[in-house]
Coordinates of C-alpha atoms and ligand atoms in Angstrom, one line a residue:
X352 CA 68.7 4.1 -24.1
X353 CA 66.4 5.5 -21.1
X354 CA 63.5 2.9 -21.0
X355 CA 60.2 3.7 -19.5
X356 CA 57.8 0.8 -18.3
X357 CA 54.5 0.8 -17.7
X358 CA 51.3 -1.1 -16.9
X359 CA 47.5 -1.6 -16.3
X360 CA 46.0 -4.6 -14.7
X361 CA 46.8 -7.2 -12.8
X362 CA 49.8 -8.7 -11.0
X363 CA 51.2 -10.6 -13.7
X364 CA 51.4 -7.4 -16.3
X365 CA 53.5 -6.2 -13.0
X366 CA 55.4 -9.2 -12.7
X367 CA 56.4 -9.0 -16.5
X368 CA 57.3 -5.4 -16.7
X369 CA 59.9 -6.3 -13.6
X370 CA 61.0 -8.6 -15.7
X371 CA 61.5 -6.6 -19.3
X372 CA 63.4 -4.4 -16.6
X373 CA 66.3 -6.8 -15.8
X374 CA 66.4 -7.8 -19.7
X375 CA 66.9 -3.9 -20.6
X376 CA 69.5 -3.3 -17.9
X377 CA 71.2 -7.1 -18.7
X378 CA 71.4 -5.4 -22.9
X379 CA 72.9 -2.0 -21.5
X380 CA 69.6 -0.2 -21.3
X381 CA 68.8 2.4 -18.3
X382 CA 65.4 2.2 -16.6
X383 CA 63.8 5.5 -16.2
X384 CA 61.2 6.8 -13.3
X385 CA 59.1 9.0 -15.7
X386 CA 58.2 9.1 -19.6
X387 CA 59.4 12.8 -19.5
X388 CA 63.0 11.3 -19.9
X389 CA 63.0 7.9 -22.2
X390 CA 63.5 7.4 -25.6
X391 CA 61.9 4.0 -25.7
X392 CA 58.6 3.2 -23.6
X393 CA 57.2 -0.2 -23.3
X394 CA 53.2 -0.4 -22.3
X395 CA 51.7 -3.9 -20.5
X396 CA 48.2 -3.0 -22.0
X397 CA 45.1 -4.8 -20.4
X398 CA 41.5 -5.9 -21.1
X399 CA 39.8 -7.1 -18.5
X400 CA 36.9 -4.4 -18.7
X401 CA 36.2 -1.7 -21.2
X402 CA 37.7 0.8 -18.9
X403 CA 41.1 -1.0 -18.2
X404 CA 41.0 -1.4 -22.4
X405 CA 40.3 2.7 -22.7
X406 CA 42.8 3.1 -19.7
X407 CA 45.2 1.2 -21.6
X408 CA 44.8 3.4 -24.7
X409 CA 44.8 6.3 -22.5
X410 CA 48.4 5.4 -21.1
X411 CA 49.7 5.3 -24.4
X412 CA 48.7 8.5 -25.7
X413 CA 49.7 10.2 -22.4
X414 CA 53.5 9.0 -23.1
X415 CA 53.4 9.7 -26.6
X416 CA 52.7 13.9 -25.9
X417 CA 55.5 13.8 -22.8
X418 CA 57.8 13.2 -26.0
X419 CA 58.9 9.4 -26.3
X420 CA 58.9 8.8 -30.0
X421 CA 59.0 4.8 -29.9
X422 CA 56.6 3.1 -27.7
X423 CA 56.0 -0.5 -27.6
X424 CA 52.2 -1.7 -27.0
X425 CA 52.1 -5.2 -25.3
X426 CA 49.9 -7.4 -23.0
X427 CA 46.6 -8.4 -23.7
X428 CA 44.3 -5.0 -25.5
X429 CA 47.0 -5.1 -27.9
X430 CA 47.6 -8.7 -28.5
X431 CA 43.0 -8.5 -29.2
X432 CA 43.3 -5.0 -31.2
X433 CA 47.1 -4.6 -33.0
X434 CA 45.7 -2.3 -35.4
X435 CA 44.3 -0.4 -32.9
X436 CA 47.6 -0.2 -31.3
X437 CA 49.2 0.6 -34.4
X438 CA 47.3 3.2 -34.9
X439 CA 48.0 4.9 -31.8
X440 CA 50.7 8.0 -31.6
X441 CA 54.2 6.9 -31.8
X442 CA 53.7 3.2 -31.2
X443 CA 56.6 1.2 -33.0
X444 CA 56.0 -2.1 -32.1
X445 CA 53.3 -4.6 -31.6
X446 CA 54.3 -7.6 -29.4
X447 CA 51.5 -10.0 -28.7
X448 CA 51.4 -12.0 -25.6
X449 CA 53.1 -15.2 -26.8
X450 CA 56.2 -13.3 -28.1
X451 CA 56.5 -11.1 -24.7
X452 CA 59.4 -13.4 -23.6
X453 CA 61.1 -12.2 -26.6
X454 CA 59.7 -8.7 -26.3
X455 CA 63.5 -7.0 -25.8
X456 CA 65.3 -9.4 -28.2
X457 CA 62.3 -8.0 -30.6
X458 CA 62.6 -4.4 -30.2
X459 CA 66.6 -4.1 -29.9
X460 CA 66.8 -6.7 -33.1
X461 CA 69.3 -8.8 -30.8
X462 CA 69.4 -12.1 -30.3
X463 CA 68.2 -13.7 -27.3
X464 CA 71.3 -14.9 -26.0
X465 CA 72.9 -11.6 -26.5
X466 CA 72.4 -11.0 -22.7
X467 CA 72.4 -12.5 -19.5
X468 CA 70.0 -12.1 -16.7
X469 CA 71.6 -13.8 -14.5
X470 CA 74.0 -11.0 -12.9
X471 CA 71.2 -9.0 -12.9
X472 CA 69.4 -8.8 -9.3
X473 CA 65.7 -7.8 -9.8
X474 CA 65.3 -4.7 -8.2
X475 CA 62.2 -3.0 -7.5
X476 CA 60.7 -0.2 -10.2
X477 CA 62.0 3.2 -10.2
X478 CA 58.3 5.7 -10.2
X479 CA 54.9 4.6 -9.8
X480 CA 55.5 1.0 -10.2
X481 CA 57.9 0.6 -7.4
X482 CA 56.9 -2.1 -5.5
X483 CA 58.5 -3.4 -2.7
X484 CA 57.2 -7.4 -3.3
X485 CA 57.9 -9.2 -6.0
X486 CA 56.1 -10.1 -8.4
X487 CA 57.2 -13.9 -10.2
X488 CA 55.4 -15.0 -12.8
X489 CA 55.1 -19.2 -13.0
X490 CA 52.2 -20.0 -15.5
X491 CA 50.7 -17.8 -18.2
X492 CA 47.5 -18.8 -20.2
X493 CA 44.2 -20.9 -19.3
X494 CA 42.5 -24.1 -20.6
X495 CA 39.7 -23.1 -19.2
X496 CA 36.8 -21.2 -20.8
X497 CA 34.8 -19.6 -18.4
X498 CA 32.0 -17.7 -20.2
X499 CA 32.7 -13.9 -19.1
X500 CA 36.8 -14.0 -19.5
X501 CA 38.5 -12.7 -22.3
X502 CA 42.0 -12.9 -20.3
X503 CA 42.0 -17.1 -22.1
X504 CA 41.4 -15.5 -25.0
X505 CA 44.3 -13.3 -25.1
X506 CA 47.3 -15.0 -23.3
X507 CA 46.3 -18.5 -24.9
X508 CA 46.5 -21.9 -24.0
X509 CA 48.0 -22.7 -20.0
X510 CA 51.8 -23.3 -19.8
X511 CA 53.9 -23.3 -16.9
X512 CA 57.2 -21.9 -15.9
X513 CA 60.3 -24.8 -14.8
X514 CA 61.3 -25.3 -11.0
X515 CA 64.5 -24.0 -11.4
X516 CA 63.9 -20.8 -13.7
X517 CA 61.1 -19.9 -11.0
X518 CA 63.5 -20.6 -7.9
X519 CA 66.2 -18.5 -9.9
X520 CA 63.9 -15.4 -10.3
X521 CA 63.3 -15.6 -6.4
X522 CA 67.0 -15.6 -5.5
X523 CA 67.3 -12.4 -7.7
X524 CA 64.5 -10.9 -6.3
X525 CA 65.7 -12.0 -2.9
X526 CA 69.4 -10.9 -3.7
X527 CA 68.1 -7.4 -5.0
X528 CA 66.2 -7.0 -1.3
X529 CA 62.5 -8.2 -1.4
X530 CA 61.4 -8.9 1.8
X531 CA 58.1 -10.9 0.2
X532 CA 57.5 -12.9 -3.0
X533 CA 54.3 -13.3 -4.3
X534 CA 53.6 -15.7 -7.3
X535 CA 51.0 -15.2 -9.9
X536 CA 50.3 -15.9 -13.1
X537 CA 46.6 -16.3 -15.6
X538 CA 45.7 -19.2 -13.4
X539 CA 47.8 -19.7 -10.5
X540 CA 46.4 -22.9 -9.4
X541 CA 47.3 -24.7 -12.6
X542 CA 50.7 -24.1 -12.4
X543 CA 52.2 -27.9 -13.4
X544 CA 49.3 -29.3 -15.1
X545 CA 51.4 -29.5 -18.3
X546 CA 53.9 -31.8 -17.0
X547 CA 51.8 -33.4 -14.7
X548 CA 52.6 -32.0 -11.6
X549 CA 50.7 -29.1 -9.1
X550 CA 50.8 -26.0 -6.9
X551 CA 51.5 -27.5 -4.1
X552 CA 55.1 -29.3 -5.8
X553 CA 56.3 -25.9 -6.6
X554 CA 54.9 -24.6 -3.6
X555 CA 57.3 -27.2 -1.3
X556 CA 60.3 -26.7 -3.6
X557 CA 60.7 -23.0 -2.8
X558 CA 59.8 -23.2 0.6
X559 CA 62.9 -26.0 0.2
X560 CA 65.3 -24.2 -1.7
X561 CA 65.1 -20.7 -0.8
X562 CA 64.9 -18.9 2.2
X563 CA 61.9 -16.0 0.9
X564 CA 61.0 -14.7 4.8
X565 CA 57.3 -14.4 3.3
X566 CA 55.6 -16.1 0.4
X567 CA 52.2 -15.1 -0.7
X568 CA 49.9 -17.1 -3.8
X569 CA 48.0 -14.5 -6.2
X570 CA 44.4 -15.6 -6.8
X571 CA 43.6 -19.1 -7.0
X572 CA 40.5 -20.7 -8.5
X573 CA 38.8 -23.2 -5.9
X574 CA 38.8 -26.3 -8.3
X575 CA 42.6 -26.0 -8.2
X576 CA 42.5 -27.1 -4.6
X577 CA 42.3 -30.4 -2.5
X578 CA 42.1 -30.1 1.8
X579 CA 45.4 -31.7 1.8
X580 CA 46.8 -28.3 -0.1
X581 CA 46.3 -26.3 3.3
X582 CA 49.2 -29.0 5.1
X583 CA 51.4 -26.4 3.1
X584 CA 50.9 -23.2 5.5
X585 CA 52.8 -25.8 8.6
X586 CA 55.7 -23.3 7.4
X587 CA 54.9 -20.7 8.8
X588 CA 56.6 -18.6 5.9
X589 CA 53.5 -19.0 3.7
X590 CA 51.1 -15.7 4.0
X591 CA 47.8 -17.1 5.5
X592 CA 45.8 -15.5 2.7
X593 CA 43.8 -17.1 -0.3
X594 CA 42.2 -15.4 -2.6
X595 CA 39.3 -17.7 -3.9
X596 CA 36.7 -16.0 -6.8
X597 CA 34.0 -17.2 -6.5
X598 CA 31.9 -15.4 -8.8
X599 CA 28.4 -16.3 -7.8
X600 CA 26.9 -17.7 -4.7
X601 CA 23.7 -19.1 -7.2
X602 CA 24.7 -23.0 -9.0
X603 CA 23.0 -21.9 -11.5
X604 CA 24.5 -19.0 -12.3
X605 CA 28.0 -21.1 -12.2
X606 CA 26.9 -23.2 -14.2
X607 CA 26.1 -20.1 -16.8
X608 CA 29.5 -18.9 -16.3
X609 CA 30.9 -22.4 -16.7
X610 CA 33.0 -22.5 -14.0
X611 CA 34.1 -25.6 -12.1
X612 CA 32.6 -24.9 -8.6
X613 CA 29.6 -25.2 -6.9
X614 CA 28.7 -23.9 -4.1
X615 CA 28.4 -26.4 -1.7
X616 CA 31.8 -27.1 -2.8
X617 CA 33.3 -23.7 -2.3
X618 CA 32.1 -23.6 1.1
X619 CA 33.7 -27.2 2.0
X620 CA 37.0 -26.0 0.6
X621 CA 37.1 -22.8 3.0
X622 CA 35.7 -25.0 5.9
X623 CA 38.6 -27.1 5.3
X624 CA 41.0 -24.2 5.1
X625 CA 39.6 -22.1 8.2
X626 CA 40.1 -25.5 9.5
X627 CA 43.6 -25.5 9.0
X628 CA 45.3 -22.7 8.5
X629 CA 44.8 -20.2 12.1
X630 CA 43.1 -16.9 10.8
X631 CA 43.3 -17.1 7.4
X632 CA 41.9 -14.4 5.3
X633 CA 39.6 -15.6 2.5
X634 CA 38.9 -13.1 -0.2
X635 CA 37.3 -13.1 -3.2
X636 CA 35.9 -11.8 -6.4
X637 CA 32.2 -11.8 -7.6
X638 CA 30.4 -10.5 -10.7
X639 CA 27.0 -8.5 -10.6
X640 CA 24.5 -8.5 -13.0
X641 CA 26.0 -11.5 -15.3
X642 CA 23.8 -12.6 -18.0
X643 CA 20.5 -14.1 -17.3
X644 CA 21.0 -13.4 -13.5
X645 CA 17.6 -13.3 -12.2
X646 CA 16.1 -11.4 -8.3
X647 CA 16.6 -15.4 -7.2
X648 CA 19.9 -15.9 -8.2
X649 CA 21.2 -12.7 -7.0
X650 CA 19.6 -12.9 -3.6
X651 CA 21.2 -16.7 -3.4
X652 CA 24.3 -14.8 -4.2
X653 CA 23.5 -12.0 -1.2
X654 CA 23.0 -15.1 1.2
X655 CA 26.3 -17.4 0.4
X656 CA 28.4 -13.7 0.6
X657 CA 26.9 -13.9 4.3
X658 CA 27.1 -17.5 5.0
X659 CA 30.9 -17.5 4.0
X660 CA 31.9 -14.0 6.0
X661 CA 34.8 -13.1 3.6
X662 CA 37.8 -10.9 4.9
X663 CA 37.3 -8.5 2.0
X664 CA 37.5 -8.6 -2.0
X665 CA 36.2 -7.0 -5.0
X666 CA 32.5 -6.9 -6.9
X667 CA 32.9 -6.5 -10.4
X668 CA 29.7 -5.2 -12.6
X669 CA 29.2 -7.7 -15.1
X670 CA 31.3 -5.9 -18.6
X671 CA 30.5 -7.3 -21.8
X672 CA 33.8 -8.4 -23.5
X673 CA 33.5 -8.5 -27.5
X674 CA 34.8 -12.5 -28.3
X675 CA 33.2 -14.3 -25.2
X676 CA 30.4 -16.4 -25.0
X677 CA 28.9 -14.5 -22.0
X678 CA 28.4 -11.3 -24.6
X679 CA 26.6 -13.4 -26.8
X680 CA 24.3 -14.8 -24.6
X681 CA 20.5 -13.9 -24.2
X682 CA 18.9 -12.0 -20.6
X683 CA 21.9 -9.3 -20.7
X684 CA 20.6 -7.6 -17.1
X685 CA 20.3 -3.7 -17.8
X686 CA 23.3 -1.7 -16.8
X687 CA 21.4 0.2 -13.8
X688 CA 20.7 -2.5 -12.0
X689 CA 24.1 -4.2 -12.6
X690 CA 25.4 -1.4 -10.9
X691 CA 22.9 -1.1 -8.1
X692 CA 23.3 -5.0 -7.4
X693 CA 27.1 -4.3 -7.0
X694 CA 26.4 -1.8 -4.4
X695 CA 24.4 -4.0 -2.6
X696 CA 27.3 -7.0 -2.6
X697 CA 29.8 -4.5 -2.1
X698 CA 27.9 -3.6 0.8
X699 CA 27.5 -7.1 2.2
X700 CA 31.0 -8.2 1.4
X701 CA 32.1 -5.2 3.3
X702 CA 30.7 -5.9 6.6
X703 CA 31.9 -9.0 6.6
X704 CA 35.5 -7.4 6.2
X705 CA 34.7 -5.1 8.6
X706 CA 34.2 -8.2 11.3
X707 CA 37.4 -9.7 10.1
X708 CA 39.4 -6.6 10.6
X709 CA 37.9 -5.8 14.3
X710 CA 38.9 -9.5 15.4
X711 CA 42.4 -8.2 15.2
X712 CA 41.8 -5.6 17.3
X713 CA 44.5 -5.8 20.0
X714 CA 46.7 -8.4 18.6
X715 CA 50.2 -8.6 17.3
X716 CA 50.8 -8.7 13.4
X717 CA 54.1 -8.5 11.4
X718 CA 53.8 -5.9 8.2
X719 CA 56.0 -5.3 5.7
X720 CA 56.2 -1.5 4.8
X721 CA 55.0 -0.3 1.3
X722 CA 55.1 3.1 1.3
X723 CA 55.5 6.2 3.6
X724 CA 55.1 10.0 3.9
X725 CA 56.6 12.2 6.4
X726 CA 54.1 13.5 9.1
X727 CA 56.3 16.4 10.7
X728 CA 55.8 15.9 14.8
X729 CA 54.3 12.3 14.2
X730 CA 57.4 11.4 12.5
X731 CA 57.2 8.9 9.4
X732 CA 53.4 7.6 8.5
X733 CA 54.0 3.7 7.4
X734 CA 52.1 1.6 5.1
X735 CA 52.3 -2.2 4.5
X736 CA 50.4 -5.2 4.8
X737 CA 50.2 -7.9 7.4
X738 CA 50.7 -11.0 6.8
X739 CA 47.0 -11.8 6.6
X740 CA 46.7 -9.0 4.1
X741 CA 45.5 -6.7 6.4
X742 CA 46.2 -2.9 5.5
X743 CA 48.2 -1.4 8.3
X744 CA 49.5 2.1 9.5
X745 CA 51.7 2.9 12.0
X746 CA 54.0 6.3 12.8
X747 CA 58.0 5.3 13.0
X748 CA 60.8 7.9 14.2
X749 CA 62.2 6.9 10.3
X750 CA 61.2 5.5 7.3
X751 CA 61.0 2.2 7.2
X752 CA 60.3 1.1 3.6
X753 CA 60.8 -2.0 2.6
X754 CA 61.0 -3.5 6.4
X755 CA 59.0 -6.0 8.4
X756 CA 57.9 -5.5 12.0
X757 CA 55.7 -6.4 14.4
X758 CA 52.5 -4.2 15.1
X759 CA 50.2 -4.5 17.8
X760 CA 47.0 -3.2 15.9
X761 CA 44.8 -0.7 18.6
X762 CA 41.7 0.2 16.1
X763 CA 40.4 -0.2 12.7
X764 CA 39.9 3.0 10.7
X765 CA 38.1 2.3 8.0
X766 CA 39.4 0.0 5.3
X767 CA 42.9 0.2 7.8
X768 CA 44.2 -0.5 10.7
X769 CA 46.2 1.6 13.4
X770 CA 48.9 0.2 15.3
X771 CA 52.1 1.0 16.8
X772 CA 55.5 -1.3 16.2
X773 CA 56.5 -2.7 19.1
X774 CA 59.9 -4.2 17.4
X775 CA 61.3 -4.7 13.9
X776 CA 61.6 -8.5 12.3
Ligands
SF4_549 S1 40.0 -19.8 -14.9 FE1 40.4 -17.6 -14.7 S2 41.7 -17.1 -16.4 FE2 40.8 -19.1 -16.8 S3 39.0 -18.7 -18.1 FE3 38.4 -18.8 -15.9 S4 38.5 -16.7 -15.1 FE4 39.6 -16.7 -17.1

């Protein structure tokens, strides 16, 4: 059968759906680049926000009329809403998040030892999702119940991926041509916790027993992390990038959101990293307009953003998820001025980047190509990303997709950089 694969959300729907690929093309199954052409389509479904919930709905209806007659909902909007799902055009099956694993065995009726991944090199997406990183998913889950997140909610209880399966999935990734890995997962930073171990172990052993050129951690949550974690970027391998959420600048609005952070202790840990790790970007995520956030709160907010100069992130308006304590609770702030308190953080947290961007002004970086576009006389335009996560492009005589070289960046152009490659590697 031609299989389409698709997704909304974050990382780890993208990690999975790489996944699902090599299990369709271990049981005989081609990987399409469009719907227009598949007789099966498989949708990673998200629902983070009521948008990414409608977008998710949207996706499936959009590959029911270009013609594919069984489409599997998965992820976490369906694993909340199967009836829903079910009731959407053409949608066959219903996999919740706890049976993804078995999400092909499920919809071929085979068993799960019917076919092996391991001959199969993971290979980037054909279509939209191409990617040139990988993806690798080590934990899934949360035992933590922060007030505003329905993600613990849908993908259940924290459990972590073995050693050896993870370090397997990188030597496929790294056999099928990735030039970076980037791990993820619900809640990175408690990958281990279930057999009594942490980040930092699993962190060490593929740094040991693989030879990824670049290895980048998804979003980690700051309580997660001890000063003695930052020893790990001596190898110079790991991508000098963390991105910490921090939510709220205000205690009290922590507190609200239940989350295991304070300030004063946020602003030690990234002391202590800035400390050790040489330009390191520090990103991060913050909500506006969460319940019972009063002028003081948000202005305490306004004034950490400052205080901690971020290299970048994103300001979410505070969405009300059905099944969270968060929607329940009293003081909901209007909608209005959730949104106008985003575009005042967004603001803030922008000109920070914008400092953090023109202190590379003039230096040497090594980027890894995502995409490119011809540009006639100019020759190719390149994409990528830096190994600080900057976003970078540069003109090359010929694509370079899916290369790493070294840029000497000349000025900043908006949420960019220009450079021009000096050399490849
Ligand atoms: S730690 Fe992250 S995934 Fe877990 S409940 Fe909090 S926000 Fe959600």
């Amino acid at each position: 059968m031609k299989i389409y694969l698709d997704t909304i959300g974050c990382r780890l729907n993208q990690s999975e759906i790489e996944t699902m690929a090599r299990q369709f093309r271990a049981a005989g199954h081609e990987i399409v680049a469009s719907a227009d052409s598949a007789d099966m389509a498989v949708v990673n479904t998200c629902a983070v926000t009521n948008d990414a919930a409608s977008a998710s709905r949207g996706k499936i209806r959009q590959i029911a009329r270009a013609g594919v007659e069984k489409i599997v909902a998965t992820g976490c909007w369906s694993t909340l809403q199967p009836q829903k799902a079910y009731d959407l055009p053409n949608v066959m099956h219903v996999i919740s998040n706890d049976r993804k694993d078995h999400l092909i065995a499920d919809v071929l009726d085979l068993s799960q030892k019917s076919f092996d991944l391991e001959p199969i090199t993971r290979e980037p997406l054909p279509g939209l999702h191409r990617r040139t990183r990988a993806f690798i998913k080590v934990q899934d889950g949360c035992d933590n119940q922060c007030t505003f997140c329905i993600t613990t909610v849908a993908r259940g209880e924290g459990r972590s991926r073995t050693v050896a399966d993870i370090v397997l999935d990188i030597q496929s990734a790294l056999d099928g041509g990735a030039k970076e890995v980037v791990l993820t997962g619900v809640h990175l930073g408690s990958w281990g916790y279930d057999f009594d171990s942490h980040l930092t172990e699993l962190t060490k052993a593929i740094l040991r027993e693989t030879d990824v050129p670049r290895l980048r951690l998804s979003s980690l949550e700051p309580w997660d992390l001890s000063n003695e974690f930052f020893s790990l970027w001596d190898d110079n391998r790991l991508m000098p990038h963390l991105h910490l959420p921090l939510q709220s600048g205000s205690a009290s609005t922590l507190k609200r959101m239940r989350r295991h952070t304070t300030p004063k202790s946020f602003r030690e840990l990234v002391f202590a990293a800035r400390e050790v790790i040489p330009n390191v970007a520090i990103t991060t995520d913050i909500i506006a307009g969460f319940p019972g956030e009063t002028e003081e709160e948000f202005a305490e907010t306004l004034d950490f953003v400052r205080e901690i100069n971020f290299a970048g992130g994103h300001v979410f308006t505070y969405s009300p998820r059905p099944g969270t304590a968060a929607a329940r609770m009293k003081g909901q702030v209007k909608p209005e001025l959730r949104k106008k308190r985003n575009h005042i953080l967004h603001d803030v947290l922008e000109e920070s980047a914008i400092y953090y961007r023109e202190k590379f002004v003039g230096r040497n970086v090594s980027v890894l190509w995502e995409s490119t576009s011809e540009m006639g006389e100019q020759g190719w335009l390149m994409e990528g990303h830096s190994e600080n996560y900057l976003r970078v492009n540069a003109f090359a005589p010929f694509p370079r997709w899916n290369e790493v070289d070294q840029v000497l960046l000349n000025e900043t152009d908006g949420e960019k950089m220009k450079g021009v490659i000096l050399k490849s590697g």
